[in-house]
Amino acid sequence: MKEKVMGGLQKFSKGMFIPVLILPIAGILIALGNVLTNAKLLEAVPFLNNPVTTGFGMILSGSLVAILTNLGIIFCVGLAVGLADKKKSEAGFTALLAFLVFINAMNKFMDLRGILVAADALRGSGQAMVLGVQILDMGVFLGIILGIVTAKVHNKFCDTEFNNAFQIYGGSRFVFIVLIPVVIILSIVLTFVWPFVQSGISGLGGFIQNSGNFGIFLYGALERLLIPTGLHHLVYTPFLYSPLGGVAEVGGQILEGSRNIYFAEMADATVKVLSPSVVWDARGISKMFGLVGACLAMYHTARPENRTKVKAILIPAAFTAFIAGVTEPIEFSFMFIAPALFVIHAVLTGVGMVAFNVLGSRAIGPNGFIDFVLYNLPLGIEKTRWPIYIAIGIAEFFIYYFIFKFVIKKFNFKTLGREDEGQEMKLYSKKEYKEKAAGGNIANGAKAAVSNLGTVIVEALGGADNIVKVDNCYTRLRVVLKNTDLVKEEVLKNETEANGVVIKGENVQVVYGLKVNGVRKAVDSELGITSEKE
């Protein structure tokens, strides 16, 4: 039962990537629009001060901010596509129809009950306009609920077919037929239930806000601690896109969630300083600086004869973490071989976010250096106070370095370059760590260049017949297998350069970092899977 729940949560977490990963692109383009309309920049670079560039900047910022006020439909369609087992495009289209049916059904039912407030009294009433239709203000949760419901119905009925004259009502048409009563009933039920849910969310948000720095610390530490499970997205997403991350009025609109708020504030020239709620997206401090210090500590604690090899492994990992905020290659280098270091990493991440809040930084820093530069420099020091962020990061670099170096030496952790004689220098999985602790012999092997990458990976996963489903997120190849005992972790890491392997029930996650898309294509090609499985 536990494994089934974990599998479901991991699938949901993976599905969330479609809507979540597209939103930062909107943020970067909003920042670009802000650059083209920045008064100080226009003074310094006069040729940009013309109706074409400034007009384009205003259009760019203004048009993309509209995405933030329509997150419900974005999450509904994106999550339905992500959770659909097949015929994903049809699932997305059906989700759009379900969303339209839902909001109009709820509006009509609320009208029949006489509970719709006047249009000029929406603020603070718990109601909102969604695509021009007045309903209960469910925010991003409406999209999440409808996306999950649509995907469930789609997966169950998308292959249903009829004979003769009823053939036209099969497949995705039948899914929509089933969804209509389901969505209408759901809209009625949520009319009664959601006000209580909203009260609970508001209460939780209030508790976290009132917990102050302790709440921020728990948030930062927990988000890192869940990395091994792949469920860390479930921690930060509600804070970025729901009232848990704050509620603010920007440009006459009420916005919920840390990221929604600061995206809108970026495009609003009247906002002089970003809101304090930006702290919920300050997760990049340990990514850009802390883990780089950890890498340096592992290099200096490695045996002298191994440092050249260690450097070759850690420099690319540290560079990826600093530039793009992808940290799993580093974290998997000590996560299972020295769990205490991972706990320290989680604690220091939380402490860094507390320092961000205490020192009054307002910099936008969810990932790596590229995002940091694109978001903050165009906004200026006054609006973001980004030098404070850099100062905290530099401090974290040294704190990570000295603590990791001390703990590795004190407890003789077998981090990279400190392996026992005859033991291979590589990243270890949890299973291998347990075998080592029990006195087992971990097989040796050298990484080899693989030309037939897809073939090797499929064979290491137990063969094509053992693979039920293949998917991927930002950094991990995610597969569902019939028998996980057939997984050859040594082959995946030694011959395909995987950074780590996590097995939970029937779900297997193979960590490849930013090259995962290429890996997924190789596996799909080997299995004969097209871009959309029919």
Coordinates of C-alpha atoms in Angstrom, one line a residue:
M1 CA 0.0 0.0 0.0
K2 CA 2.8 2.4 0.9
E3 CA 4.6 1.7 -2.3
K4 CA 1.4 2.3 -4.3
V5 CA 0.9 5.7 -2.6
M6 CA 4.5 6.6 -3.2
G7 CA 4.2 5.6 -6.8
G8 CA 1.0 7.8 -7.2
L9 CA 2.7 10.8 -5.6
Q10 CA 5.8 10.4 -7.8
K11 CA 3.5 10.2 -10.9
F12 CA 1.7 13.3 -9.8
S13 CA 5.0 15.1 -9.1
K14 CA 6.2 14.2 -12.6
G15 CA 3.0 15.4 -14.1
M16 CA 3.4 18.8 -12.5
F17 CA 6.5 19.4 -14.5
I18 CA 4.6 20.3 -17.6
P19 CA 2.9 23.4 -16.2
V20 CA 5.6 24.3 -13.6
L21 CA 8.6 24.3 -15.9
I22 CA 6.9 26.5 -18.5
L23 CA 6.1 29.3 -16.1
P24 CA 9.7 30.4 -15.5
I25 CA 10.0 31.1 -19.2
A26 CA 7.2 33.6 -18.8
G27 CA 9.1 35.1 -15.9
I28 CA 12.3 35.6 -18.0
L29 CA 10.3 37.2 -20.8
I30 CA 8.6 39.5 -18.3
A31 CA 12.1 40.4 -17.1
L32 CA 13.2 41.1 -20.7
G33 CA 10.1 43.4 -21.2
N34 CA 11.1 45.2 -18.0
V35 CA 14.6 45.7 -19.4
L36 CA 13.2 47.4 -22.5
T37 CA 11.2 49.8 -20.4
N38 CA 13.7 50.4 -17.6
A39 CA 14.1 54.2 -17.2
K40 CA 17.7 54.0 -15.9
L41 CA 18.7 51.7 -18.7
L42 CA 17.1 54.0 -21.3
E43 CA 19.0 56.9 -19.9
A44 CA 22.3 54.9 -20.2
V45 CA 21.5 53.5 -23.6
P46 CA 19.6 56.3 -25.5
F47 CA 19.1 54.3 -28.7
L48 CA 16.7 51.9 -26.9
N49 CA 14.5 54.9 -25.9
N50 CA 12.2 54.7 -28.9
P51 CA 8.5 53.8 -29.4
V52 CA 9.4 50.4 -31.0
T53 CA 11.5 48.9 -28.3
T54 CA 9.7 50.4 -25.3
G55 CA 6.3 49.5 -26.9
F56 CA 7.5 46.0 -27.5
G57 CA 8.7 45.8 -23.9
M58 CA 5.3 46.9 -22.6
I59 CA 3.5 44.4 -24.8
L60 CA 5.8 41.6 -23.7
S61 CA 5.4 42.2 -20.0
G62 CA 1.7 43.0 -20.1
S63 CA 0.7 40.0 -22.2
L64 CA 2.7 37.4 -20.2
V65 CA 1.4 38.7 -16.9
A66 CA -2.0 37.4 -18.1
I67 CA -0.6 33.9 -17.7
L68 CA -0.4 34.4 -13.9
T69 CA -4.1 35.2 -13.7
N70 CA -5.1 32.1 -15.6
L71 CA -3.1 29.4 -13.8
G72 CA -6.1 27.3 -13.2
I73 CA -6.6 26.4 -16.8
I74 CA -2.8 26.1 -17.4
F75 CA -2.5 23.5 -14.6
C76 CA -5.6 21.7 -15.6
V77 CA -4.4 21.1 -19.2
G78 CA -0.8 20.6 -18.3
L79 CA -1.4 18.2 -15.5
A80 CA -3.9 16.1 -17.6
V81 CA -1.3 15.8 -20.3
G82 CA 1.4 14.8 -17.8
L83 CA -0.7 12.2 -16.1
A84 CA -2.3 10.7 -19.2
D85 CA -0.8 7.2 -20.0
K86 CA -1.4 7.7 -23.7
K87 CA -3.2 9.9 -26.2
K88 CA -1.9 12.9 -24.3
S89 CA -3.0 15.5 -26.8
E90 CA -6.5 14.3 -26.6
A91 CA -6.3 14.3 -22.8
G92 CA -5.2 18.0 -22.9
F93 CA -8.1 19.0 -25.2
T94 CA -10.6 17.1 -23.0
A95 CA -9.2 18.9 -19.9
L96 CA -9.9 22.2 -21.6
L97 CA -13.5 21.2 -22.2
A98 CA -13.9 20.0 -18.7
F99 CA -12.5 23.3 -17.3
L100 CA -15.1 25.3 -19.3
V101 CA -17.9 23.0 -18.2
F102 CA -16.9 23.2 -14.6
I103 CA -16.7 27.0 -14.2
N104 CA -20.0 27.5 -16.0
A105 CA -21.7 24.8 -14.0
M106 CA -20.4 26.2 -10.7
N107 CA -21.5 29.7 -11.8
K108 CA -25.0 28.6 -12.6
F109 CA -25.4 26.6 -9.4
M110 CA -24.1 29.5 -7.3
D111 CA -26.6 31.8 -9.1
L112 CA -29.5 29.4 -8.3
R113 CA -28.5 29.5 -4.7
G114 CA -28.3 33.2 -4.7
I115 CA -24.8 33.4 -3.3
L116 CA -23.0 35.3 -6.1
V117 CA -21.7 38.6 -4.8
A118 CA -21.9 41.8 -6.8
A119 CA -19.1 42.2 -9.3
D120 CA -17.7 45.3 -7.5
A121 CA -17.6 43.4 -4.2
L122 CA -15.4 40.4 -5.2
R123 CA -12.3 41.4 -3.2
G124 CA -12.2 39.4 0.0
S125 CA -15.5 37.6 -0.8
G126 CA -13.9 34.2 -1.7
Q127 CA -15.1 34.6 -5.2
A128 CA -13.3 35.5 -8.4
M129 CA -13.6 35.9 -12.2
V130 CA -12.2 33.0 -14.1
L131 CA -12.2 33.4 -17.9
G132 CA -14.9 36.0 -17.4
V133 CA -17.1 33.6 -15.3
Q134 CA -17.7 34.3 -11.6
I135 CA -17.0 31.3 -9.3
L136 CA -15.4 30.4 -6.0
D137 CA -11.8 31.5 -5.9
M138 CA -10.0 28.2 -6.0
G139 CA -6.9 29.5 -7.7
V140 CA -4.4 26.9 -9.0
F141 CA -6.1 24.2 -7.0
L142 CA -9.0 24.2 -9.4
G143 CA -6.7 23.3 -12.2
I144 CA -4.9 20.6 -10.2
I145 CA -8.2 19.0 -9.2
L146 CA -9.7 19.0 -12.7
G147 CA -6.4 17.9 -14.3
I148 CA -6.3 14.9 -12.0
V149 CA -10.0 14.0 -12.5
T150 CA -9.6 14.4 -16.3
A151 CA -6.5 12.2 -16.4
K152 CA -8.2 9.5 -14.3
V153 CA -11.3 9.3 -16.5
H154 CA -9.2 9.5 -19.6
N155 CA -6.9 6.7 -18.6
K156 CA -9.8 4.5 -17.8
F157 CA -12.1 5.1 -20.8
C158 CA -9.9 6.4 -23.7
D159 CA -9.7 3.0 -25.3
T160 CA -13.5 2.3 -25.0
E161 CA -14.9 1.7 -28.5
F162 CA -18.4 0.9 -29.8
N163 CA -19.8 -0.8 -32.8
N164 CA -22.0 0.3 -35.7
A165 CA -23.7 3.7 -35.4
F166 CA -22.2 4.3 -31.9
Q167 CA -18.6 4.2 -33.2
I168 CA -18.4 8.0 -33.3
Y169 CA -18.9 8.1 -29.5
G170 CA -15.9 6.0 -28.6
G171 CA -12.4 7.0 -27.5
S172 CA -11.9 10.6 -26.4
R173 CA -15.5 11.4 -27.2
F174 CA -16.6 8.8 -24.6
V175 CA -14.2 10.3 -22.1
F176 CA -15.9 13.7 -22.5
I177 CA -19.3 12.1 -22.2
V178 CA -18.3 10.5 -18.9
L179 CA -16.7 13.7 -17.7
I180 CA -19.7 15.9 -18.1
P181 CA -21.8 14.5 -15.2
V182 CA -18.6 14.0 -13.2
V183 CA -17.5 17.6 -13.6
I184 CA -21.0 19.0 -13.0
I185 CA -21.4 17.0 -9.8
L186 CA -17.9 18.0 -8.7
S187 CA -18.8 21.7 -9.2
I188 CA -21.8 21.3 -7.0
V189 CA -20.0 19.5 -4.3
L190 CA -17.1 21.9 -4.3
T191 CA -19.5 24.8 -3.9
F192 CA -20.3 23.5 -0.5
V193 CA -16.9 22.0 0.4
W194 CA -14.4 24.5 -0.9
P195 CA -15.1 27.3 1.5
F196 CA -14.0 25.0 4.3
V197 CA -10.9 23.9 2.3
Q198 CA -10.1 27.6 1.7
S199 CA -10.4 28.3 5.4
G200 CA -7.9 25.4 6.1
I201 CA -5.5 26.7 3.5
S202 CA -5.7 30.2 4.9
G203 CA -5.1 28.9 8.4
L204 CA -2.1 26.9 7.3
G205 CA -0.7 29.9 5.4
G206 CA -1.3 32.0 8.5
F207 CA 0.5 29.4 10.7
I208 CA 3.5 29.3 8.4
Q209 CA 3.6 33.1 8.1
N210 CA 3.3 33.4 11.9
S211 CA 6.0 30.9 12.4
G212 CA 8.4 33.4 10.8
N213 CA 11.9 32.2 10.3
F214 CA 11.2 28.8 11.8
G215 CA 8.6 28.1 9.1
I216 CA 11.0 29.3 6.4
F217 CA 13.7 27.0 7.8
L218 CA 11.4 24.0 7.8
Y219 CA 10.3 24.7 4.3
G220 CA 13.9 25.0 3.0
A221 CA 15.1 21.9 4.8
L222 CA 12.1 19.7 3.9
E223 CA 12.3 20.6 0.2
R224 CA 15.9 19.3 0.1
L225 CA 15.2 16.2 2.2
L226 CA 12.6 15.0 -0.2
I227 CA 15.0 15.0 -3.2
P228 CA 15.7 11.2 -2.9
T229 CA 12.0 10.5 -3.3
G230 CA 11.5 12.9 -6.2
L231 CA 8.6 14.5 -4.3
H232 CA 10.3 17.8 -3.4
H233 CA 8.1 19.6 -6.0
L234 CA 5.1 18.9 -3.8
V235 CA 6.7 21.1 -1.1
Y236 CA 7.5 24.3 -3.1
T237 CA 4.7 24.3 -5.7
P238 CA 1.9 25.3 -3.3
F239 CA 4.0 28.2 -2.0
L240 CA 4.8 29.5 -5.5
Y241 CA 1.2 29.4 -6.8
S242 CA -1.3 29.4 -3.9
P243 CA -2.1 31.6 -0.9
L244 CA 0.4 29.6 1.1
G245 CA 3.1 31.7 -0.5
G246 CA 1.4 35.0 0.2
V247 CA -1.4 37.2 -1.1
A248 CA -0.8 40.7 -2.6
E249 CA -2.4 43.3 -4.7
V250 CA -0.3 44.3 -7.7
G251 CA -1.6 46.7 -10.3
G252 CA -5.1 46.5 -9.1
Q253 CA -5.2 42.6 -9.2
I254 CA -5.1 40.2 -6.3
L255 CA -2.4 37.6 -6.8
E256 CA -1.7 34.5 -4.8
G257 CA 1.6 32.7 -4.5
S258 CA 5.2 33.9 -4.3
R259 CA 6.1 33.5 -7.9
N260 CA 2.8 35.0 -9.2
I261 CA 3.4 38.0 -7.0
Y262 CA 7.0 38.7 -8.0
F263 CA 6.3 38.1 -11.7
A264 CA 3.6 40.8 -11.6
E265 CA 5.8 43.1 -9.5
M266 CA 8.6 42.7 -12.0
A267 CA 6.4 44.2 -14.7
D268 CA 5.0 47.0 -12.5
A269 CA 7.2 50.1 -12.5
T270 CA 5.3 51.5 -9.5
V271 CA 6.6 48.7 -7.3
K272 CA 9.9 49.9 -5.7
V273 CA 10.8 46.8 -3.8
L274 CA 9.7 43.2 -4.3
S275 CA 7.5 41.6 -1.7
P276 CA 9.0 39.6 1.2
S277 CA 7.1 36.5 -0.1
V278 CA 9.9 36.1 -2.7
V279 CA 11.8 34.2 0.1
W280 CA 9.8 31.1 -0.8
D281 CA 11.6 31.0 -4.1
A282 CA 15.1 31.7 -2.7
R283 CA 16.0 28.0 -3.1
G284 CA 19.0 28.7 -5.3
I285 CA 21.4 30.0 -2.7
S286 CA 22.6 26.5 -1.7
K287 CA 22.5 25.4 -5.3
M288 CA 24.7 28.2 -6.6
F289 CA 27.1 28.5 -3.7
G290 CA 26.7 25.9 -1.0
L291 CA 27.1 22.8 -3.0
V292 CA 30.1 24.2 -4.9
G293 CA 31.7 24.6 -1.4
A294 CA 30.8 21.0 -0.7
C295 CA 32.5 19.9 -4.0
L296 CA 35.6 21.7 -3.0
A297 CA 35.6 20.0 0.4
M298 CA 35.2 16.6 -1.2
Y299 CA 38.1 17.4 -3.5
H300 CA 40.4 18.5 -0.7
T301 CA 39.5 15.5 1.4
A302 CA 40.1 13.0 -1.4
R303 CA 43.4 11.1 -1.4
P304 CA 46.1 12.9 -3.4
E305 CA 46.4 10.2 -5.9
N306 CA 42.6 10.3 -6.6
R307 CA 42.2 14.1 -6.9
T308 CA 42.6 14.3 -10.7
K309 CA 39.7 11.8 -11.1
V310 CA 37.6 13.5 -8.5
K311 CA 38.2 16.9 -10.2
A312 CA 36.9 15.4 -13.5
I313 CA 33.7 14.3 -11.8
L314 CA 33.0 17.3 -9.5
I315 CA 33.9 20.2 -11.8
P316 CA 31.1 19.5 -14.3
A317 CA 28.6 18.8 -11.5
A318 CA 29.5 22.0 -9.7
F319 CA 29.3 24.0 -12.9
T320 CA 25.9 22.6 -13.7
A321 CA 24.6 23.4 -10.2
F322 CA 26.0 27.0 -10.3
I323 CA 24.8 27.8 -13.8
A324 CA 21.5 26.0 -14.0
G325 CA 20.6 25.0 -10.4
V326 CA 20.7 21.2 -11.2
T327 CA 22.1 19.7 -8.0
E328 CA 21.3 16.0 -8.2
P329 CA 24.7 15.0 -9.6
I330 CA 26.4 16.5 -6.5
E331 CA 23.7 15.4 -4.0
F332 CA 23.8 11.8 -5.3
S333 CA 27.6 11.8 -4.8
F334 CA 27.1 11.7 -1.0
M335 CA 23.4 11.2 -0.4
F336 CA 23.5 7.4 0.2
I337 CA 27.2 6.9 1.0
A338 CA 27.1 9.6 3.8
P339 CA 23.5 10.4 4.7
A340 CA 24.6 12.7 7.5
L341 CA 26.1 15.1 4.9
F342 CA 22.8 15.2 3.2
V343 CA 21.0 16.1 6.4
I344 CA 23.6 18.8 7.0
H345 CA 23.0 20.1 3.4
A346 CA 19.2 20.3 4.1
V347 CA 19.7 22.1 7.4
L348 CA 22.1 24.6 5.7
T349 CA 19.6 25.2 2.9
G350 CA 17.0 26.2 5.5
V351 CA 19.5 28.4 7.3
G352 CA 20.4 30.2 4.1
M353 CA 16.8 31.0 3.4
V354 CA 16.3 32.3 6.9
A355 CA 19.4 34.6 6.4
F356 CA 17.8 35.8 3.1
N357 CA 14.7 36.8 5.1
V358 CA 16.4 38.3 8.1
L359 CA 18.8 40.4 6.0
G360 CA 16.0 41.7 3.8
S361 CA 17.1 40.4 0.4
R362 CA 14.4 40.5 -2.3
A363 CA 16.4 38.9 -5.0
I364 CA 14.8 36.3 -7.3
G365 CA 16.9 33.1 -7.1
P366 CA 15.1 29.8 -7.5
N367 CA 17.8 28.1 -9.6
G368 CA 21.2 29.0 -10.9
F369 CA 23.3 31.9 -12.1
I370 CA 21.6 32.3 -15.5
D371 CA 18.2 32.8 -13.9
F372 CA 19.7 35.1 -11.2
V373 CA 21.2 37.5 -13.8
L374 CA 18.2 37.6 -16.1
Y375 CA 15.8 38.3 -13.2
N376 CA 17.6 40.6 -10.9
L377 CA 20.1 42.8 -12.8
P378 CA 17.4 44.4 -15.0
L379 CA 15.3 45.2 -12.0
G380 CA 18.1 46.9 -10.2
I381 CA 19.6 46.8 -6.7
E382 CA 16.8 48.9 -5.0
K383 CA 14.0 46.6 -6.2
T384 CA 15.8 43.3 -5.5
R385 CA 18.7 44.0 -3.1
W386 CA 20.6 41.3 -5.0
P387 CA 24.0 42.1 -3.4
I388 CA 22.7 40.7 -0.1
Y389 CA 21.9 37.4 -1.9
I390 CA 25.4 37.2 -3.3
A391 CA 26.9 37.9 0.2
I392 CA 24.8 35.2 1.7
G393 CA 25.8 32.8 -1.0
I394 CA 29.5 33.5 -0.5
A395 CA 29.1 32.9 3.2
E396 CA 27.3 29.6 2.5
F397 CA 30.2 28.6 0.2
F398 CA 32.7 28.8 3.1
I399 CA 30.3 27.3 5.7
Y400 CA 29.6 24.3 3.5
Y401 CA 33.3 23.9 2.7
F402 CA 34.5 23.9 6.3
I403 CA 31.6 21.8 7.7
F404 CA 31.8 19.2 5.0
K405 CA 35.6 19.0 5.2
F406 CA 35.5 18.6 9.0
V407 CA 32.7 16.0 9.0
I408 CA 34.1 14.0 6.2
K409 CA 37.5 13.7 8.0
K410 CA 36.0 13.3 11.5
F411 CA 33.8 10.4 10.5
N412 CA 35.9 9.1 7.6
F413 CA 33.0 9.2 5.2
K414 CA 33.9 7.4 1.9
T415 CA 33.1 10.3 -0.4
L416 CA 34.6 10.6 -3.8
G417 CA 38.3 9.8 -3.8
R418 CA 38.2 8.3 -0.3
E419 CA 36.9 4.8 -1.2
D420 CA 38.5 1.7 0.3
E421 CA 41.3 0.1 -1.6
G422 CA 40.0 -1.7 -4.7
Q423 CA 36.6 0.0 -4.5
E424 CA 35.5 1.9 -7.6
M425 CA 35.2 5.7 -7.6
K426 CA 31.6 6.4 -8.6
L427 CA 28.2 7.5 -7.3
Y428 CA 26.4 4.9 -5.3
S429 CA 22.7 4.0 -4.9
K430 CA 20.9 3.2 -1.6
K431 CA 20.9 -0.5 -2.4
E432 CA 24.7 -0.6 -3.0
Y433 CA 25.3 1.4 0.2
K434 CA 23.4 -1.2 2.2
E435 CA 25.3 -4.0 0.6
K436 CA 28.5 -2.3 1.5
A437 CA 27.5 -1.7 5.0
A438 CA 26.6 -5.4 5.3
G439 CA 30.0 -6.4 4.1
G440 CA 29.0 -7.1 0.5
N441 CA 31.4 -6.7 -2.4
I442 CA 30.4 -3.9 -4.7
A443 CA 31.3 -4.8 -8.3
N444 CA 34.0 -2.9 -10.1
G445 CA 33.8 -1.7 -13.6
A446 CA 34.9 1.2 -15.8
K447 CA 32.7 3.6 -17.6
A448 CA 32.7 3.0 -21.3
A449 CA 31.6 5.1 -24.2
V450 CA 28.2 3.9 -25.2
S451 CA 27.1 4.2 -28.8
N452 CA 24.0 2.1 -28.4
L453 CA 22.8 4.0 -25.3
G454 CA 19.1 3.0 -25.6
T455 CA 20.0 -0.7 -25.9
V456 CA 22.2 -0.7 -22.9
I457 CA 19.6 1.2 -20.7
V458 CA 16.7 -1.0 -21.8
E459 CA 18.7 -4.2 -21.1
A460 CA 19.8 -2.8 -17.7
L461 CA 16.2 -2.2 -16.8
G462 CA 15.4 -5.8 -17.4
G463 CA 14.6 -5.7 -21.1
A464 CA 11.8 -4.3 -23.2
D465 CA 9.2 -6.8 -21.8
N466 CA 10.0 -5.7 -18.3
I467 CA 9.2 -2.0 -19.0
V468 CA 5.6 -0.9 -18.5
K469 CA 6.0 2.9 -19.0
V470 CA 8.8 5.4 -19.8
D471 CA 8.8 9.1 -18.9
N472 CA 11.1 11.7 -17.7
C473 CA 11.2 14.9 -15.7
Y474 CA 13.8 17.7 -15.7
T475 CA 16.7 15.5 -14.6
R476 CA 15.5 11.9 -14.2
L477 CA 14.4 9.1 -16.5
R478 CA 11.3 7.7 -14.8
V479 CA 10.2 4.2 -15.6
V480 CA 7.6 1.7 -14.3
L481 CA 8.8 -1.9 -14.3
K482 CA 7.1 -5.3 -13.8
N483 CA 10.1 -6.6 -11.8
T484 CA 12.6 -4.1 -10.3
D485 CA 14.9 -7.0 -9.2
L486 CA 16.1 -7.2 -12.8
V487 CA 17.5 -3.6 -12.7
K488 CA 21.3 -3.6 -13.1
E489 CA 22.3 -0.4 -11.3
E490 CA 26.0 -1.0 -11.9
V491 CA 25.5 -1.0 -15.7
L492 CA 23.3 2.1 -15.6
K493 CA 26.0 4.1 -13.7
N494 CA 29.1 2.6 -15.1
E495 CA 28.1 2.3 -18.8
T496 CA 25.5 5.0 -19.2
E497 CA 26.9 7.6 -16.8
A498 CA 23.8 7.8 -14.6
N499 CA 24.4 9.9 -11.5
G500 CA 22.2 7.7 -9.3
V501 CA 19.3 5.1 -9.3
V502 CA 16.3 5.3 -7.0
I503 CA 13.9 2.3 -6.7
K504 CA 10.5 2.7 -5.0
G505 CA 8.2 -0.2 -5.5
E506 CA 7.6 -0.6 -9.3
N507 CA 8.9 2.9 -9.9
V508 CA 12.6 3.4 -10.9
Q509 CA 14.2 6.8 -11.3
V510 CA 17.6 7.0 -13.1
V511 CA 19.3 10.4 -12.6
Y512 CA 21.0 11.8 -15.7
G513 CA 20.9 15.6 -15.1
L514 CA 20.3 18.0 -18.0
K515 CA 21.0 15.3 -20.6
V516 CA 17.9 13.3 -19.7
N517 CA 15.9 14.4 -22.8
G518 CA 18.5 12.8 -25.0
V519 CA 18.5 9.7 -22.9
R520 CA 14.7 9.5 -23.1
K521 CA 14.8 9.7 -26.9
A522 CA 17.4 6.9 -27.0
V523 CA 15.2 4.7 -24.8
D524 CA 12.1 5.5 -26.8
S525 CA 13.8 4.7 -30.0
E526 CA 15.0 1.4 -28.7
L527 CA 11.5 0.5 -27.6
G528 CA 9.9 1.8 -30.8
I529 CA 7.9 4.4 -29.0
T530 CA 6.9 7.5 -31.0
S531 CA 6.5 11.0 -29.5
E532 CA 3.0 10.0 -28.4
K533 CA 2.1 6.5 -27.5
E534 CA -1.2 5.4 -29.1

